[in-house]
Amino acid sequence: MKILHVADTHLGYSAYRKVTEDGINQREMDTYNAFKQFVDYVIKSKPDLIIHAGDLFDSVRPNNRAITFAINQLIRISETGIPFVVIAGNHEHPKLKETGHIFSIFDHIDHVYPVYHAKYETLPFKINNKKITVHAIPQCELKTQFNEELKKLKPDSAADYNIFVSHGAVTGIKEFSMNEFNELIIPTKILSKDFDYIALGHYHRSTKLASNAFYSGSTEYFTFADAPDKKGFMKLDISNGKLKHNFIELENRPMIDPKPIKCSNLKLDEIMKKIKETVREIEPREKTFRITLDDISTHIYRGLDFDEIRKLSGKAIHYEIKANVVKDGESKPSVTSKIDALAHEFKQFLESQDLKEKETILELGIGYIEKIEARDEGK
Ligand SMILES: [Mn+2]
């Protein structure tokens, strides 16, 4: 039984100012290209089953280009006759039921099984004379609701193979949180041996959680936290109770985040020299990169030759300079991860408040904080 497990494709995502010749955001196109590579692989390798573990789209209301692209690619998959199960993730799940779910556009595509009704669903398939049951728990509005659905989860004893798919942060291991306000928590005890495979989505780094449980990771780079990762999807082969797993790497536009330049004992011209060396080593053409300056004082930072850096980086898709500034006269950095802390603090503050539309306020507030962060980083 050959299965492909993909997740967090975030179609419709866009970032930075760079546009293509047709005026479309370059990073949006890159995200489509990554998913298209996956579909090309499906057509070439002809697996028995495909599982998408959520966040197919980047948002609740993707733009028309993203919708058209997704439909065209899902039709390409549909034409192979291979079942494609896709569950809703937190990014595409509406906050209000009235909004309606974008996944309803897939309801009538043959061999495509969208799961987005905020409840546990089982999908039985007969493949190569074997019964394979996919147990899917998609994104829910409330954590309590999700926990209720998790309680119902039960392997099908009549099936030859049981696959569980869900989207959320596995508990106990802080690292698997994306720090998103509507993310759901999957308790470690769910990672049961009773399933032949557990396909998870949400955490963007491809990760093995147990011998039978994996995050496939995202198909693209979305933040500089992703920079050290490889991006792709999982290829599984299950036969006679044995699971073989392989990570299939995609060809993505490089995102480079070299080690910070320690500036504490350096003069302005020495720092500029190091920056120039680093940029040259990166070979910025068509790449996305970030230069981090640690322990730099505000007056030295203001003295940097930004025009020179811009000239050297001109062929990049995007670059940013992250300065962890030490205020003149202080020894401790004062700016490092200030924005993260602010979002976190805001979330905690709201949790303690007795408000009706907490989630909406949280979403708006975090949106503003992210905007300011992007503006500051773009300096
Ligand atoms: Mn997610």
Tab-separated table of C-alpha atoms and ligand atoms in Angstrom, residues 8 10 53-55 57 88-92 139 167-169 178 180 182-184 201-204, ligand 1:
chain	number	residue	atom	x	y	z
A	8	ASP	CA	0.524	22.820	4.990
A	10	HIS	CA	-0.868	27.215	2.172
A	53	ALA	CA	-3.323	16.886	6.625
A	54	GLY	CA	-4.679	20.431	6.472
A	55	ASP	CA	-3.916	24.034	5.581
A	57	PHE	CA	-5.154	27.085	1.673
A	88	ALA	CA	-9.408	21.375	7.029
A	89	GLY	CA	-6.615	23.050	8.980
A	90	ASN	CA	-6.792	26.134	11.166
A	91	HIS	CA	-5.812	28.488	8.354
A	92	GLU	CA	-8.788	27.751	6.107
A	139	GLN	CA	-10.103	21.670	12.508
A	167	HIS	CA	-4.166	18.975	12.169
A	168	GLY	CA	-2.748	20.512	15.330
A	169	ALA	CA	0.066	20.848	17.823
A	178	MET	CA	2.973	27.346	15.683
A	180	GLU	CA	-1.407	30.492	16.426
A	182	ASN	CA	-6.787	28.844	16.964
A	183	GLU	CA	-4.406	25.900	16.921
A	184	LEU	CA	-5.720	22.665	18.406
A	201	GLY	CA	-0.361	18.649	9.705
A	202	HIS	CA	0.276	22.072	11.262
A	203	TYR	CA	3.905	21.989	12.353
A	204	HIS	CA	5.957	23.115	9.368
B	1	MN	MN	-1.913	25.013	10.650
